[in-house]
Amino acid sequence: MKVLVAVKRVVDYNVKVRVKSDGSGIDTAGVKMSMNPFDEIAVEEAVRLKEKGAAAEIIAVSCGPAASGETLRTALALGADRAVLVESDAELQPLAVAKLLKAVIDKEGAQLVILGKQAIDDDSNQTGQMLAALLGWPQATFASKVELEGEGARVTREVDGGLETLAVKLPAVITTDLRLNEPRYVTLPNIMKAKKKPLDTLKPDALGVDVTPRLKALKVVEPPKRGAGVKVADVATLIARLKTEAKVI
């Protein structure tokens, strides 16, 4: 079984992002970039499936600028067998990414797609669902446990008030939650091996996909700074302030 894992290059989660002075977006100049944490969990899950003998090949795919090749090399070092970069300097929105991934899946013949539930830069939480709809495949989102059984999979996901277990038939799309696993550290020998693994580069035009943005960000602003805390003498005063000043009750 071929497993395709989608990964995205994002601003590292330890970096405090800065908004551009004109409010047009986030300033990424000179900022450390890394693999989206949810996608890293997806790669780890695919590698574990291969270690169990449930997967024969893992293909890592990324859509974005040429620098995304570095992210794919990380995926290869984590255990992916080969990688595909769909190179584009355009702003790739969730629908465009889903269409690009579908084209690659059709080309590669993958039977299972695993990707993060969302990217930490835009927090869209849309690509996995859109991809499943375009493919006409079943989907299991926010997975906290994945078990392959015969020609299907049992996926446990966290919901309000407990756990929900879904049974899906393969081929399927699965998106990962934080508690699915703990990604392994990349070792130096695996980094060296990753340099020799194949990494193919494609263009959206070659896949027949129009990546023209359909949404426009009007303005990006930083969240308001939190004010200093205030101590109150008793519960009655607290309730009064919540009513008259904070106006939350």
PDB file of C-alpha atoms in Angstrom:
ATOM      1  CA  MET A   1       0.000   0.000   0.000  1.00  0.00           C
ATOM      2  CA  LYS A   2       1.250   3.464  -0.893  1.00  0.00           C
ATOM      3  CA  VAL A   3       0.826   6.149   1.742  1.00  0.00           C
ATOM      4  CA  LEU A   4       0.991   9.790   0.718  1.00  0.00           C
ATOM      5  CA  VAL A   5       1.795  12.365   3.392  1.00  0.00           C
ATOM      6  CA  ALA A   6       1.309  16.077   2.764  1.00  0.00           C
ATOM      7  CA  VAL A   7       3.680  18.448   4.565  1.00  0.00           C
ATOM      8  CA  LYS A   8       3.833  22.243   4.670  1.00  0.00           C
ATOM      9  CA  ARG A   9       6.670  24.685   5.335  1.00  0.00           C
ATOM     10  CA  VAL A  10       5.566  27.201   7.974  1.00  0.00           C
ATOM     11  CA  VAL A  11       7.072  29.677  10.417  1.00  0.00           C
ATOM     12  CA  ASP A  12       8.559  27.671  13.285  1.00  0.00           C
ATOM     13  CA  TYR A  13       6.169  27.385  16.214  1.00  0.00           C
ATOM     14  CA  ASN A  14       8.778  28.842  18.598  1.00  0.00           C
ATOM     15  CA  VAL A  15       8.993  32.088  16.627  1.00  0.00           C
ATOM     16  CA  LYS A  16       6.939  35.118  17.621  1.00  0.00           C
ATOM     17  CA  VAL A  17       5.455  36.315  14.347  1.00  0.00           C
ATOM     18  CA  ARG A  18       5.442  39.975  13.338  1.00  0.00           C
ATOM     19  CA  VAL A  19       2.832  41.708  11.232  1.00  0.00           C
ATOM     20  CA  LYS A  20       4.072  43.794   8.308  1.00  0.00           C
ATOM     21  CA  SER A  21       3.860  47.536   8.801  1.00  0.00           C
ATOM     22  CA  ASP A  22       1.287  47.881   6.023  1.00  0.00           C
ATOM     23  CA  GLY A  23      -0.912  45.142   7.528  1.00  0.00           C
ATOM     24  CA  SER A  24      -0.741  43.042   4.353  1.00  0.00           C
ATOM     25  CA  GLY A  25       0.459  39.883   6.087  1.00  0.00           C
ATOM     26  CA  ILE A  26       3.122  38.276   8.257  1.00  0.00           C
ATOM     27  CA  ASP A  27       6.777  39.270   7.920  1.00  0.00           C
ATOM     28  CA  THR A  28       8.746  36.085   7.126  1.00  0.00           C
ATOM     29  CA  ALA A  29      12.053  37.730   6.148  1.00  0.00           C
ATOM     30  CA  GLY A  30      14.887  36.074   8.070  1.00  0.00           C
ATOM     31  CA  VAL A  31      12.431  34.003  10.130  1.00  0.00           C
ATOM     32  CA  LYS A  32      13.158  30.370  10.977  1.00  0.00           C
ATOM     33  CA  MET A  33      10.906  27.983   9.043  1.00  0.00           C
ATOM     34  CA  SER A  34      10.107  24.344   9.792  1.00  0.00           C
ATOM     35  CA  MET A  35       7.614  21.577   9.075  1.00  0.00           C
ATOM     36  CA  ASN A  36       4.072  22.153  10.263  1.00  0.00           C
ATOM     37  CA  PRO A  37       3.851  20.232  13.600  1.00  0.00           C
ATOM     38  CA  PHE A  38       0.617  18.439  12.645  1.00  0.00           C
ATOM     39  CA  ASP A  39       2.236  17.276   9.390  1.00  0.00           C
ATOM     40  CA  GLU A  40       5.237  15.995  11.338  1.00  0.00           C
ATOM     41  CA  ILE A  41       2.798  13.827  13.305  1.00  0.00           C
ATOM     42  CA  ALA A  42       1.360  12.612   9.984  1.00  0.00           C
ATOM     43  CA  VAL A  43       4.822  11.575   8.763  1.00  0.00           C
ATOM     44  CA  GLU A  44       5.487   9.742  12.017  1.00  0.00           C
ATOM     45  CA  GLU A  45       2.194   7.850  11.750  1.00  0.00           C
ATOM     46  CA  ALA A  46       2.975   6.793   8.175  1.00  0.00           C
ATOM     47  CA  VAL A  47       6.434   5.575   9.237  1.00  0.00           C
ATOM     48  CA  ARG A  48       4.896   3.555  12.077  1.00  0.00           C
ATOM     49  CA  LEU A  49       2.452   1.952   9.649  1.00  0.00           C
ATOM     50  CA  LYS A  50       5.368   0.970   7.430  1.00  0.00           C
ATOM     51  CA  GLU A  51       7.284  -0.434  10.399  1.00  0.00           C
ATOM     52  CA  LYS A  52       4.254  -2.607  11.181  1.00  0.00           C
ATOM     53  CA  GLY A  53       4.242  -3.879   7.602  1.00  0.00           C
ATOM     54  CA  ALA A  54       0.958  -2.162   6.721  1.00  0.00           C
ATOM     55  CA  ALA A  55       2.535   0.246   4.212  1.00  0.00           C
ATOM     56  CA  ALA A  56       4.992  -0.506   1.430  1.00  0.00           C
ATOM     57  CA  GLU A  57       5.990   3.028   0.432  1.00  0.00           C
ATOM     58  CA  ILE A  58       5.692   6.519   1.903  1.00  0.00           C
ATOM     59  CA  ILE A  59       5.595   9.504  -0.453  1.00  0.00           C
ATOM     60  CA  ALA A  60       5.964  12.976   1.065  1.00  0.00           C
ATOM     61  CA  VAL A  61       4.436  15.849  -0.911  1.00  0.00           C
ATOM     62  CA  SER A  62       4.728  19.592  -0.390  1.00  0.00           C
ATOM     63  CA  CYS A  63       3.232  22.476  -2.362  1.00  0.00           C
ATOM     64  CA  GLY A  64       5.018  25.808  -2.220  1.00  0.00           C
ATOM     65  CA  PRO A  65       8.264  27.628  -3.041  1.00  0.00           C
ATOM     66  CA  ALA A  66      11.566  25.912  -3.814  1.00  0.00           C
ATOM     67  CA  ALA A  67      12.580  26.256  -0.153  1.00  0.00           C
ATOM     68  CA  SER A  68       9.884  23.686   0.686  1.00  0.00           C
ATOM     69  CA  GLY A  69      12.398  21.126  -0.560  1.00  0.00           C
ATOM     70  CA  GLU A  70      14.152  21.512   2.796  1.00  0.00           C
ATOM     71  CA  THR A  71      10.942  20.478   4.552  1.00  0.00           C
ATOM     72  CA  LEU A  72      10.667  17.445   2.283  1.00  0.00           C
ATOM     73  CA  ARG A  73      14.250  16.471   3.117  1.00  0.00           C
ATOM     74  CA  THR A  74      13.201  16.498   6.769  1.00  0.00           C
ATOM     75  CA  ALA A  75      10.296  14.174   5.919  1.00  0.00           C
ATOM     76  CA  LEU A  76      12.725  11.879   4.098  1.00  0.00           C
ATOM     77  CA  ALA A  77      15.020  11.889   7.124  1.00  0.00           C
ATOM     78  CA  LEU A  78      12.047  10.946   9.320  1.00  0.00           C
ATOM     79  CA  GLY A  79      11.405   7.872   7.185  1.00  0.00           C
ATOM     80  CA  ALA A  80       9.605   8.784   3.948  1.00  0.00           C
ATOM     81  CA  ASP A  81      10.888   6.848   0.925  1.00  0.00           C
ATOM     82  CA  ARG A  82      10.671   9.616  -1.662  1.00  0.00           C
ATOM     83  CA  ALA A  83       9.295  13.104  -2.077  1.00  0.00           C
ATOM     84  CA  VAL A  84       7.453  15.285  -4.574  1.00  0.00           C
ATOM     85  CA  LEU A  85       7.607  19.077  -4.580  1.00  0.00           C
ATOM     86  CA  VAL A  86       4.900  20.959  -6.441  1.00  0.00           C
ATOM     87  CA  GLU A  87       6.812  24.194  -6.830  1.00  0.00           C
ATOM     88  CA  SER A  88       4.937  27.475  -6.968  1.00  0.00           C
ATOM     89  CA  ASP A  89       5.681  30.978  -5.705  1.00  0.00           C
ATOM     90  CA  ALA A  90       1.994  31.889  -5.820  1.00  0.00           C
ATOM     91  CA  GLU A  91      -0.125  32.118  -2.693  1.00  0.00           C
ATOM     92  CA  LEU A  92      -1.508  28.586  -2.388  1.00  0.00           C
ATOM     93  CA  GLN A  93      -4.868  28.515  -0.635  1.00  0.00           C
ATOM     94  CA  PRO A  94      -6.486  25.305   0.723  1.00  0.00           C
ATOM     95  CA  LEU A  95      -8.571  24.554  -2.375  1.00  0.00           C
ATOM     96  CA  ALA A  96      -5.570  24.947  -4.683  1.00  0.00           C
ATOM     97  CA  VAL A  97      -3.464  22.693  -2.437  1.00  0.00           C
ATOM     98  CA  ALA A  98      -6.243  20.083  -2.362  1.00  0.00           C
ATOM     99  CA  LYS A  99      -6.425  20.104  -6.174  1.00  0.00           C
ATOM    100  CA  LEU A 100      -2.645  19.769  -6.467  1.00  0.00           C
ATOM    101  CA  LEU A 101      -2.598  16.892  -3.990  1.00  0.00           C
ATOM    102  CA  LYS A 102      -5.407  15.160  -5.878  1.00  0.00           C
ATOM    103  CA  ALA A 103      -3.410  15.403  -9.108  1.00  0.00           C
ATOM    104  CA  VAL A 104      -0.346  13.896  -7.424  1.00  0.00           C
ATOM    105  CA  ILE A 105      -2.452  11.132  -5.817  1.00  0.00           C
ATOM    106  CA  ASP A 106      -3.984  10.245  -9.171  1.00  0.00           C
ATOM    107  CA  LYS A 107      -0.481  10.110 -10.648  1.00  0.00           C
ATOM    108  CA  GLU A 108       1.036   8.047  -7.832  1.00  0.00           C
ATOM    109  CA  GLY A 109      -1.914   5.757  -7.090  1.00  0.00           C
ATOM    110  CA  ALA A 110      -1.783   6.158  -3.301  1.00  0.00           C
ATOM    111  CA  GLN A 111      -4.342   4.260  -1.212  1.00  0.00           C
ATOM    112  CA  LEU A 112      -4.054   6.287   2.007  1.00  0.00           C
ATOM    113  CA  VAL A 113      -3.452  10.003   2.539  1.00  0.00           C
ATOM    114  CA  ILE A 114      -2.368  11.350   5.918  1.00  0.00           C
ATOM    115  CA  LEU A 115      -1.938  15.061   6.624  1.00  0.00           C
ATOM    116  CA  GLY A 116      -2.135  17.445   9.550  1.00  0.00           C
ATOM    117  CA  LYS A 117      -5.577  18.641  10.571  1.00  0.00           C
ATOM    118  CA  GLN A 118      -4.439  22.250  10.022  1.00  0.00           C
ATOM    119  CA  ALA A 119      -1.389  24.403   9.402  1.00  0.00           C
ATOM    120  CA  ILE A 120      -0.272  26.677  12.212  1.00  0.00           C
ATOM    121  CA  ASP A 121       0.169  29.675   9.883  1.00  0.00           C
ATOM    122  CA  ASP A 122      -3.346  30.057   8.433  1.00  0.00           C
ATOM    123  CA  ASP A 123      -5.267  27.643  10.729  1.00  0.00           C
ATOM    124  CA  SER A 124      -7.675  26.947   7.876  1.00  0.00           C
ATOM    125  CA  ASN A 125      -8.441  23.288   8.705  1.00  0.00           C
ATOM    126  CA  GLN A 126      -9.811  22.823   5.175  1.00  0.00           C
ATOM    127  CA  THR A 127      -7.313  20.996   2.957  1.00  0.00           C
ATOM    128  CA  GLY A 128      -7.982  17.467   4.213  1.00  0.00           C
ATOM    129  CA  GLN A 129     -11.744  17.811   3.915  1.00  0.00           C
ATOM    130  CA  MET A 130     -11.552  19.419   0.470  1.00  0.00           C
ATOM    131  CA  LEU A 131      -9.166  16.728  -0.730  1.00  0.00           C
ATOM    132  CA  ALA A 132     -11.500  13.940   0.422  1.00  0.00           C
ATOM    133  CA  ALA A 133     -14.400  15.625  -1.391  1.00  0.00           C
ATOM    134  CA  LEU A 134     -12.412  16.004  -4.624  1.00  0.00           C
ATOM    135  CA  LEU A 135     -11.284  12.378  -4.499  1.00  0.00           C
ATOM    136  CA  GLY A 136     -14.681  11.060  -3.438  1.00  0.00           C
ATOM    137  CA  TRP A 137     -12.958   9.172  -0.593  1.00  0.00           C
ATOM    138  CA  PRO A 138     -14.115   8.718   3.012  1.00  0.00           C
ATOM    139  CA  GLN A 139     -12.415  10.928   5.569  1.00  0.00           C
ATOM    140  CA  ALA A 140     -11.548  10.706   9.258  1.00  0.00           C
ATOM    141  CA  THR A 141     -10.435  14.005  10.759  1.00  0.00           C
ATOM    142  CA  PHE A 142      -8.700  14.926  14.049  1.00  0.00           C
ATOM    143  CA  ALA A 143      -7.380  11.370  14.489  1.00  0.00           C
ATOM    144  CA  SER A 144      -5.921  10.487  17.886  1.00  0.00           C
ATOM    145  CA  LYS A 145      -5.527   6.761  17.040  1.00  0.00           C
ATOM    146  CA  VAL A 146      -5.315   4.907  13.711  1.00  0.00           C
ATOM    147  CA  GLU A 147      -5.589   1.144  13.245  1.00  0.00           C
ATOM    148  CA  LEU A 148      -5.581  -0.512   9.832  1.00  0.00           C
ATOM    149  CA  GLU A 149      -7.866  -3.550   9.595  1.00  0.00           C
ATOM    150  CA  GLY A 150      -7.988  -5.491   6.346  1.00  0.00           C
ATOM    151  CA  GLU A 151      -9.293  -3.175   3.633  1.00  0.00           C
ATOM    152  CA  GLY A 152     -10.254  -0.418   6.054  1.00  0.00           C
ATOM    153  CA  ALA A 153      -9.185   1.593   9.068  1.00  0.00           C
ATOM    154  CA  ARG A 154     -10.547   2.344  12.516  1.00  0.00           C
ATOM    155  CA  VAL A 155      -9.899   5.918  13.549  1.00  0.00           C
ATOM    156  CA  THR A 156     -10.469   7.294  17.030  1.00  0.00           C
ATOM    157  CA  ARG A 157     -11.038  11.023  17.320  1.00  0.00           C
ATOM    158  CA  GLU A 158     -11.623  13.314  20.278  1.00  0.00           C
ATOM    159  CA  VAL A 159     -14.991  15.052  20.396  1.00  0.00           C
ATOM    160  CA  ASP A 160     -16.750  17.175  23.000  1.00  0.00           C
ATOM    161  CA  GLY A 161     -17.549  14.865  25.879  1.00  0.00           C
ATOM    162  CA  GLY A 162     -15.512  11.819  24.873  1.00  0.00           C
ATOM    163  CA  LEU A 163     -14.126   9.759  22.013  1.00  0.00           C
ATOM    164  CA  GLU A 164     -15.655   8.825  18.679  1.00  0.00           C
ATOM    165  CA  THR A 165     -14.472   5.817  16.654  1.00  0.00           C
ATOM    166  CA  LEU A 166     -15.017   5.735  12.897  1.00  0.00           C
ATOM    167  CA  ALA A 167     -14.629   2.826  10.486  1.00  0.00           C
ATOM    168  CA  VAL A 168     -13.612   3.878   6.979  1.00  0.00           C
ATOM    169  CA  LYS A 169     -12.858   1.864   3.866  1.00  0.00           C
ATOM    170  CA  LEU A 170      -9.618   2.441   1.997  1.00  0.00           C
ATOM    171  CA  PRO A 171      -8.686   4.481   0.071  1.00  0.00           C
ATOM    172  CA  ALA A 172      -9.271   7.252   2.598  1.00  0.00           C
ATOM    173  CA  VAL A 173      -8.027  10.603   3.870  1.00  0.00           C
ATOM    174  CA  ILE A 174      -6.971  10.939   7.524  1.00  0.00           C
ATOM    175  CA  THR A 175      -6.022  14.184   9.281  1.00  0.00           C
ATOM    176  CA  THR A 176      -3.964  14.064  12.462  1.00  0.00           C
ATOM    177  CA  ASP A 177      -4.486  15.575  15.886  1.00  0.00           C
ATOM    178  CA  LEU A 178      -1.769  16.354  18.442  1.00  0.00           C
ATOM    179  CA  ARG A 179      -2.319  13.268  20.575  1.00  0.00           C
ATOM    180  CA  LEU A 180      -1.930  10.740  17.738  1.00  0.00           C
ATOM    181  CA  ASN A 181       1.778  10.206  18.421  1.00  0.00           C
ATOM    182  CA  GLU A 182       5.084  11.808  19.384  1.00  0.00           C
ATOM    183  CA  PRO A 183       7.343  12.329  16.334  1.00  0.00           C
ATOM    184  CA  ARG A 184      10.831  10.871  16.572  1.00  0.00           C
ATOM    185  CA  TYR A 185      13.972  12.977  16.453  1.00  0.00           C
ATOM    186  CA  VAL A 186      15.849  13.175  13.177  1.00  0.00           C
ATOM    187  CA  THR A 187      19.228  11.481  13.496  1.00  0.00           C
ATOM    188  CA  LEU A 188      22.380  12.535  11.638  1.00  0.00           C
ATOM    189  CA  PRO A 189      22.694   9.199   9.739  1.00  0.00           C
ATOM    190  CA  ASN A 190      19.102   9.565   8.507  1.00  0.00           C
ATOM    191  CA  ILE A 191      19.774  13.154   7.448  1.00  0.00           C
ATOM    192  CA  MET A 192      22.684  11.904   5.349  1.00  0.00           C
ATOM    193  CA  LYS A 193      20.548   9.106   3.867  1.00  0.00           C
ATOM    194  CA  ALA A 194      17.784  11.611   3.043  1.00  0.00           C
ATOM    195  CA  LYS A 195      20.163  13.484   0.713  1.00  0.00           C
ATOM    196  CA  LYS A 196      20.308  10.413  -1.534  1.00  0.00           C
ATOM    197  CA  LYS A 197      16.562   9.756  -1.618  1.00  0.00           C
ATOM    198  CA  PRO A 198      14.674  10.912  -4.747  1.00  0.00           C
ATOM    199  CA  LEU A 199      12.906  14.275  -4.720  1.00  0.00           C
ATOM    200  CA  ASP A 200      10.919  15.100  -7.862  1.00  0.00           C
ATOM    201  CA  THR A 201       9.782  18.617  -8.734  1.00  0.00           C
ATOM    202  CA  LEU A 202       6.569  19.386 -10.605  1.00  0.00           C
ATOM    203  CA  LYS A 203       4.776  22.575 -11.619  1.00  0.00           C
ATOM    204  CA  PRO A 204       1.038  23.257 -11.158  1.00  0.00           C
ATOM    205  CA  ASP A 205       0.687  23.743 -14.928  1.00  0.00           C
ATOM    206  CA  ALA A 206       2.077  20.265 -15.559  1.00  0.00           C
ATOM    207  CA  LEU A 207      -0.635  18.884 -13.268  1.00  0.00           C
ATOM    208  CA  GLY A 208      -3.327  20.919 -14.990  1.00  0.00           C
ATOM    209  CA  VAL A 209      -4.271  22.854 -11.854  1.00  0.00           C
ATOM    210  CA  ASP A 210      -5.174  26.543 -11.655  1.00  0.00           C
ATOM    211  CA  VAL A 211      -3.791  27.898  -8.372  1.00  0.00           C
ATOM    212  CA  THR A 212      -5.180  31.436  -8.708  1.00  0.00           C
ATOM    213  CA  PRO A 213      -6.190  32.657  -5.215  1.00  0.00           C
ATOM    214  CA  ARG A 214      -9.937  32.914  -4.655  1.00  0.00           C
ATOM    215  CA  LEU A 215      -9.753  34.713  -1.320  1.00  0.00           C
ATOM    216  CA  LYS A 216      -8.104  38.007  -0.443  1.00  0.00           C
ATOM    217  CA  ALA A 217      -6.822  39.022   2.977  1.00  0.00           C
ATOM    218  CA  LEU A 218      -7.967  42.587   3.524  1.00  0.00           C
ATOM    219  CA  LYS A 219      -5.894  43.292   6.601  1.00  0.00           C
ATOM    220  CA  VAL A 220      -3.766  41.505   9.209  1.00  0.00           C
ATOM    221  CA  VAL A 221      -3.500  42.990  12.706  1.00  0.00           C
ATOM    222  CA  GLU A 222      -1.803  41.889  15.897  1.00  0.00           C
ATOM    223  CA  PRO A 223      -4.039  40.856  18.803  1.00  0.00           C
ATOM    224  CA  PRO A 224      -4.600  43.595  21.401  1.00  0.00           C
ATOM    225  CA  LYS A 225      -2.178  43.637  24.283  1.00  0.00           C
ATOM    226  CA  ARG A 226      -3.511  42.309  27.564  1.00  0.00           C
ATOM    227  CA  GLY A 227      -4.019  44.811  30.312  1.00  0.00           C
ATOM    228  CA  ALA A 228      -2.606  44.427  33.803  1.00  0.00           C
ATOM    229  CA  GLY A 229      -4.516  42.284  36.265  1.00  0.00           C
ATOM    230  CA  VAL A 230      -6.425  43.779  39.193  1.00  0.00           C
ATOM    231  CA  LYS A 231      -6.906  42.309  42.662  1.00  0.00           C
ATOM    232  CA  VAL A 232     -10.362  42.555  44.198  1.00  0.00           C
ATOM    233  CA  ALA A 233     -11.336  42.393  47.835  1.00  0.00           C
ATOM    234  CA  ASP A 234     -14.157  39.840  47.590  1.00  0.00           C
ATOM    235  CA  VAL A 235     -16.438  37.863  45.253  1.00  0.00           C
ATOM    236  CA  ALA A 236     -19.107  40.574  45.256  1.00  0.00           C
ATOM    237  CA  THR A 237     -16.624  43.131  43.936  1.00  0.00           C
ATOM    238  CA  LEU A 238     -15.421  40.657  41.289  1.00  0.00           C
ATOM    239  CA  ILE A 239     -18.960  40.065  40.035  1.00  0.00           C
ATOM    240  CA  ALA A 240     -19.672  43.782  40.006  1.00  0.00           C
ATOM    241  CA  ARG A 241     -16.576  44.512  37.919  1.00  0.00           C
ATOM    242  CA  LEU A 242     -17.354  41.677  35.512  1.00  0.00           C
ATOM    243  CA  LYS A 243     -20.764  43.244  34.970  1.00  0.00           C
ATOM    244  CA  THR A 244     -19.861  46.917  34.774  1.00  0.00           C
ATOM    245  CA  GLU A 245     -16.262  46.968  33.425  1.00  0.00           C
ATOM    246  CA  ALA A 246     -15.588  43.725  31.578  1.00  0.00           C
ATOM    247  CA  LYS A 247     -19.260  43.358  30.636  1.00  0.00           C
ATOM    248  CA  VAL A 248     -18.957  39.582  30.259  1.00  0.00           C
ATOM    249  CA  ILE A 249     -21.890  38.684  32.519  1.00  0.00           C
TER     250      ILE A 249
END
